[in-house]
Coordinates of C-alpha atoms in Angstrom, one line a residue:
M241 CA 0.0 0.0 0.0
E242 CA 1.4 3.4 -1.0
L243 CA 1.6 6.3 1.5
H244 CA -1.1 8.2 -0.3
D245 CA -3.4 5.2 0.2
V246 CA -2.5 5.1 3.9
W247 CA -3.4 8.8 4.2
F248 CA -6.7 8.4 2.4
V249 CA -7.5 5.8 5.1
L250 CA -6.3 8.0 7.9
I251 CA -8.4 10.9 6.7
A252 CA -11.4 8.6 6.5
V253 CA -10.7 7.6 10.1
L254 CA -10.5 11.2 11.2
W255 CA -13.8 12.1 9.6
T256 CA -15.4 9.0 11.0
G257 CA -14.2 10.0 14.5
Y258 CA -15.5 13.5 14.0
F259 CA -19.0 12.4 12.9
F260 CA -19.1 9.8 15.7
L261 CA -18.3 12.3 18.4
E262 CA -19.7 15.5 17.0
G263 CA -22.7 13.6 15.9
F264 CA -24.2 13.1 19.4
D265 CA -22.9 16.6 20.2
F266 CA -25.0 18.1 17.4
G267 CA -27.9 15.8 18.3
V268 CA -28.0 17.0 21.9
G269 CA -28.0 20.6 20.6
I270 CA -31.0 19.8 18.5
L271 CA -32.7 18.2 21.4
T272 CA -32.6 21.4 23.4
K273 CA -35.8 22.3 21.4
L274 CA -37.2 18.8 20.6
L275 CA -36.9 17.2 24.0
A276 CA -36.3 19.8 26.8
R277 CA -39.5 21.3 28.2
N278 CA -38.0 24.1 30.3
R279 CA -34.7 25.8 31.1
P280 CA -33.5 23.3 33.8
E281 CA -33.9 20.5 31.3
R282 CA -32.0 22.5 28.6
R283 CA -29.3 23.0 31.2
V284 CA -29.1 19.3 31.8
L285 CA -28.8 18.6 28.1
I286 CA -26.1 21.2 27.6
N287 CA -24.2 20.0 30.7
T288 CA -24.0 16.4 29.2
I289 CA -21.8 17.7 26.4
G290 CA -20.3 20.7 28.2
P291 CA -17.0 19.1 29.1
V292 CA -16.5 17.4 25.7
W293 CA -18.0 19.5 22.8
D294 CA -14.8 21.5 22.2
G295 CA -12.6 18.4 22.2
N296 CA -14.9 16.8 19.7
E297 CA -14.2 19.6 17.2
V298 CA -10.5 18.9 17.4
W299 CA -11.2 15.9 15.0
L300 CA -12.5 18.4 12.4
L301 CA -9.5 20.6 12.7
T302 CA -7.2 17.5 12.4
A303 CA -9.1 16.2 9.4
G304 CA -9.0 19.5 7.6
G305 CA -5.3 20.0 8.4
A306 CA -4.5 16.4 7.3
T307 CA -6.4 16.9 4.0
F308 CA -4.5 20.2 3.3
A309 CA -1.1 18.5 4.0
A310 CA -1.7 15.1 2.4
F311 CA -3.9 16.1 -0.5
P312 CA -3.5 19.8 -1.3
E313 CA -5.3 19.5 -4.7
W314 CA -8.3 17.9 -2.9
Y315 CA -8.3 20.6 -0.2
A316 CA -8.0 23.4 -2.8
T317 CA -10.8 22.1 -5.0
L318 CA -13.1 21.2 -2.1
F319 CA -12.8 24.5 -0.1
S320 CA -13.0 26.7 -3.2
G321 CA -16.0 24.8 -4.8
F322 CA -17.8 24.3 -1.5
Y323 CA -16.9 27.7 -0.1
L324 CA -20.4 28.9 0.8
P325 CA -21.7 25.8 2.6
L326 CA -18.4 25.4 4.4
L327 CA -18.4 29.0 5.4
V328 CA -21.9 28.6 6.9
I329 CA -20.7 25.6 8.8
L330 CA -17.7 27.5 10.2
V331 CA -19.9 30.5 11.2
C332 CA -22.3 28.0 13.0
L333 CA -19.4 26.4 14.9
I334 CA -18.2 29.8 16.0
V335 CA -21.6 30.9 17.1
R336 CA -22.2 27.6 18.9
G337 CA -19.0 27.9 20.9
V338 CA -19.8 31.5 21.9
A339 CA -23.4 30.4 22.8
F340 CA -22.2 27.7 25.2
E341 CA -19.9 30.2 27.0
Y342 CA -22.2 33.3 27.0
R343 CA -25.6 31.7 27.7
V344 CA -25.2 31.9 31.5
K345 CA -23.3 35.2 31.7
R346 CA -26.5 37.2 32.3
P347 CA -29.7 36.3 34.1
E348 CA -32.2 38.0 31.7
E349 CA -34.8 35.7 30.1
N350 CA -34.3 37.1 26.6
W351 CA -30.5 36.8 26.8
Q352 CA -30.6 33.1 27.8
R353 CA -33.4 32.2 25.4
N354 CA -31.5 33.8 22.4
W355 CA -28.3 31.9 23.1
E356 CA -30.3 28.7 23.5
N357 CA -31.9 29.3 20.1
A358 CA -28.4 29.9 18.8
I359 CA -27.3 26.5 20.1
F360 CA -30.2 24.8 18.4
W361 CA -29.7 26.3 15.0
S362 CA -25.9 26.1 15.0
S363 CA -26.3 22.4 15.8
L364 CA -29.0 21.7 13.2
I365 CA -27.6 23.5 10.2
P366 CA -24.1 21.9 10.3
A367 CA -25.7 18.5 10.9
F368 CA -27.5 18.9 7.6
L369 CA -24.8 20.6 5.6
W370 CA -22.2 18.0 6.3
G371 CA -24.4 15.4 4.7
V372 CA -24.9 17.7 1.7
A373 CA -21.1 18.2 1.4
F374 CA -20.2 14.5 1.6
G375 CA -23.1 13.6 -0.7
N376 CA -21.6 15.8 -3.4
I377 CA -18.0 14.5 -2.8
V378 CA -19.2 10.9 -3.3
H379 CA -21.6 11.5 -6.1
G380 CA -19.3 13.8 -8.0
V381 CA -19.2 17.4 -9.0
K382 CA -18.2 19.5 -12.0
I383 CA -14.4 19.4 -12.1
D384 CA -12.7 20.6 -15.3
R385 CA -9.4 19.5 -16.9
N386 CA -7.5 21.9 -14.6
L387 CA -8.9 20.0 -11.5
E388 CA -11.0 23.0 -10.6
Y389 CA -14.6 23.1 -9.6
V390 CA -16.6 25.0 -12.2
G391 CA -20.2 24.5 -10.9
G392 CA -22.3 26.8 -8.8
V393 CA -23.9 26.6 -5.4
G394 CA -27.1 25.4 -7.0
D395 CA -25.3 22.3 -8.4
L396 CA -24.6 21.2 -4.8
L397 CA -28.3 21.1 -4.0
N398 CA -29.1 18.0 -6.0
P399 CA -31.5 15.3 -4.7
Y400 CA -28.8 12.9 -3.7
A401 CA -26.9 15.5 -1.7
L402 CA -30.1 16.8 0.0
L403 CA -31.0 13.2 0.9
G404 CA -27.5 12.9 2.4
G405 CA -28.2 16.0 4.5
L406 CA -31.4 14.5 5.8
V407 CA -29.6 11.3 6.7
T408 CA -26.9 13.1 8.7
L409 CA -29.4 15.3 10.4
T410 CA -31.7 12.4 11.5
L411 CA -28.7 10.1 12.3
F412 CA -27.0 12.7 14.5
T413 CA -30.3 13.5 16.2
F414 CA -30.9 9.8 16.9
H415 CA -27.3 9.5 18.2
G416 CA -28.0 12.4 20.5
T417 CA -31.1 10.9 21.9
V418 CA -29.4 7.6 22.9
F419 CA -26.5 9.6 24.3
T420 CA -29.0 11.7 26.3
A421 CA -30.7 8.5 27.6
L422 CA -27.3 7.2 28.6
K423 CA -26.2 10.4 30.4
T424 CA -29.4 11.5 32.2
V425 CA -31.8 10.3 34.9
G426 CA -35.4 10.8 35.6
D427 CA -38.2 11.9 33.2
I428 CA -35.9 13.4 30.6
R429 CA -34.2 10.0 30.2
E430 CA -37.6 8.2 29.6
R431 CA -38.7 10.8 27.1
A432 CA -35.3 10.6 25.3
R433 CA -35.9 6.8 24.9
K434 CA -39.4 7.4 23.4
L435 CA -38.1 10.1 21.1
A436 CA -35.3 7.7 20.0
L437 CA -37.9 5.3 18.6
R438 CA -39.5 7.9 16.4
V439 CA -36.3 9.5 15.2
G440 CA -34.6 6.1 14.7
L441 CA -37.4 4.8 12.4
L442 CA -37.1 7.9 10.3
T443 CA -33.3 7.6 10.3
A444 CA -33.4 3.9 9.2
V445 CA -35.7 4.6 6.2
A446 CA -33.7 7.7 5.0
A447 CA -30.3 6.0 5.5
L448 CA -31.4 2.8 3.8
V449 CA -32.5 4.7 0.7
F450 CA -29.4 6.8 0.6
L451 CA -27.0 3.9 1.1
L452 CA -28.7 1.8 -1.5
W453 CA -28.5 4.7 -3.9
T454 CA -24.8 5.1 -3.2
Q455 CA -24.2 1.4 -3.7
A456 CA -26.0 1.4 -7.0
H457 CA -24.1 4.5 -8.2
T458 CA -20.5 3.9 -7.1
G459 CA -20.5 0.9 -4.8
N460 CA -18.4 -2.3 -4.7
A461 CA -18.2 -5.5 -2.7
R462 CA -16.4 -3.7 0.2
S463 CA -19.0 -0.9 0.4
L464 CA -21.8 -3.5 0.3
V465 CA -20.4 -5.1 3.5
A466 CA -20.3 -1.7 5.2
L467 CA -23.9 -1.1 4.0
V468 CA -25.1 -4.3 5.6
V469 CA -23.3 -3.5 8.9
A470 CA -24.8 0.0 9.0
V471 CA -28.4 -1.3 8.5
V472 CA -28.0 -4.2 11.0
T473 CA -26.5 -1.9 13.7
A474 CA -29.1 0.8 13.2
V475 CA -31.9 -1.7 13.8
S476 CA -30.0 -3.2 16.7
A477 CA -29.5 0.3 18.3
L478 CA -33.2 0.9 18.1
A479 CA -33.9 -2.4 19.8
A480 CA -31.3 -1.8 22.5
S481 CA -32.7 1.6 23.2
Q482 CA -36.2 0.3 23.7
A483 CA -34.9 -2.5 25.9
K484 CA -33.4 0.2 28.2
R485 CA -29.8 -0.8 27.3
E486 CA -28.6 2.7 26.7
G487 CA -24.9 1.8 26.7
W488 CA -25.4 -0.8 23.9
A489 CA -27.8 1.6 22.0
F490 CA -25.1 4.3 22.0
A491 CA -22.4 2.0 21.0
L492 CA -24.5 0.5 18.2
S493 CA -25.6 3.9 16.9
G494 CA -22.0 4.9 16.9
V495 CA -21.1 1.8 14.8
T496 CA -23.9 2.8 12.4
I497 CA -22.2 6.1 11.8
V498 CA -18.8 4.4 11.5
A499 CA -20.1 1.9 8.9
A500 CA -22.0 4.6 6.9
V501 CA -19.0 6.9 6.7
A502 CA -16.8 3.9 5.8
M503 CA -19.2 2.9 3.0
L504 CA -18.9 6.4 1.5
F505 CA -15.1 6.3 1.6
L506 CA -15.0 2.7 0.3
S507 CA -17.2 3.6 -2.6
L508 CA -15.2 6.7 -3.3
F509 CA -11.7 5.2 -3.4
P510 CA -9.4 5.6 -5.4
N511 CA -11.1 8.9 -6.2
V512 CA -11.3 11.7 -3.7
M513 CA -13.6 14.0 -5.8
P514 CA -15.1 12.4 -8.9
S515 CA -15.7 14.7 -11.9
T516 CA -19.2 14.5 -13.5
L517 CA -17.8 16.2 -16.7
N518 CA -15.1 13.6 -17.5
A519 CA -13.9 10.7 -15.4
D520 CA -10.4 11.4 -16.5
W521 CA -10.6 14.8 -14.7
S522 CA -11.4 13.3 -11.4
L523 CA -9.2 14.0 -8.4
T524 CA -7.7 10.7 -7.2
V525 CA -5.3 9.7 -4.3
T526 CA -2.5 9.8 -6.9
N527 CA -3.0 13.1 -8.7
A528 CA -4.2 15.0 -5.6
S529 CA -1.5 13.9 -3.1
S530 CA 1.6 15.6 -1.7
S531 CA 5.1 14.3 -2.4
P532 CA 6.2 11.0 -0.8
Y533 CA 8.6 12.8 1.4
T534 CA 5.9 15.0 2.8
L535 CA 3.6 12.0 3.4
K536 CA 6.5 10.2 5.2
I537 CA 7.1 13.0 7.6
M538 CA 3.4 13.3 8.3
T539 CA 3.1 9.6 9.0
W540 CA 5.8 9.8 11.7
C541 CA 4.1 12.9 13.3
A542 CA 0.7 11.1 13.3
G543 CA 2.2 8.0 14.8
I544 CA 3.5 10.0 17.7
A545 CA 0.6 12.4 18.2
M546 CA -2.5 10.3 17.6
P547 CA -2.1 7.9 20.6
I548 CA -1.6 10.8 23.0
I549 CA -4.7 12.6 21.7
L550 CA -6.8 9.4 21.9
L551 CA -5.6 8.6 25.5
Y552 CA -6.3 12.2 26.6
Q553 CA -9.8 12.3 25.1
G554 CA -10.7 8.9 26.4
W555 CA -9.6 10.0 29.9
T556 CA -11.9 13.1 29.6
Y557 CA -14.9 10.9 28.8
W558 CA -14.1 8.6 31.7
V559 CA -13.9 11.5 34.2
F560 CA -17.3 12.9 33.1
R561 CA -19.0 9.6 32.8
K562 CA -21.7 10.1 35.5
R563 CA -25.4 10.5 34.7
I564 CA -26.9 13.9 35.6
G565 CA -30.4 15.3 36.1
T566 CA -32.2 18.5 37.1
Q567 CA -31.5 17.7 40.8
H568 CA -27.8 18.0 40.1
L569 CA -27.9 21.5 38.8
A570 CA -26.3 24.2 40.9
E571 CA -27.9 27.6 41.3
P572 CA -26.5 30.0 38.6
A573 CA -24.3 32.8 39.9
H574 CA -24.3 36.1 38.2

């Protein structure tokens, strides 16, 4: 296996980790409107992800940085062609971080409600747009002979990509509901489990259609295996949730995300951005990669840094593993 193939796999792993972790993160943000009935319950939901949400976003920064260093042509074409949706995602992530920090800085009702609305929308919009972006990457976009994107924003809003956005939105919301059931106690835990059934059924239908469409368009034997794993684990996560096995439900919904993202990358390889104008103009792991020397240096750096990051983030989740409820909330100090 060549180094550019190795880095394609590593970038796929980074995006998978990001969607696994930020998936329930976005889902909880969406649940602040769908599940919480009052401000104490919204505080509980936000507190479940309070210690970890910023660490989850490190995976996005690492994935973007790795793409820039390992596949500069891919990075350039992706970020220039998808400039507007990626800018919207970036703005949402900035607003979301500010909202988490500023929400409790003042006691006024309007102040806190506005920041809570910001958390909801800045969770929902990226959850949808990431699916649109990856749907276009897998399905293909208008790339010319100079390896540049020549389409418009409207070309990105095709049926396949919009369905991909619906899948990530519902899948992340379902992932968030099972995480909420795992991390909370009392009435909010019971309502999260009931909501998981409704959201999970919608997710299963949308994901099945999207993955079958992907398999029919660009799939292969390896992506078919990932498709089967995604479908089986999604159904199993629903069953585990209804059986009040929240730990298993969360693990299985996470495996569903892993398998779905793996299927997209397996169906994409060896392309990184297919061209719909001419297959010969597609970006591949070969024509979009950096020099072998650059990839070699990056491999050594990743081999040293990644285990440290994984150990630290795992320790963080272990420290904040306890369930919480409204009875655990401290009185806000202003």
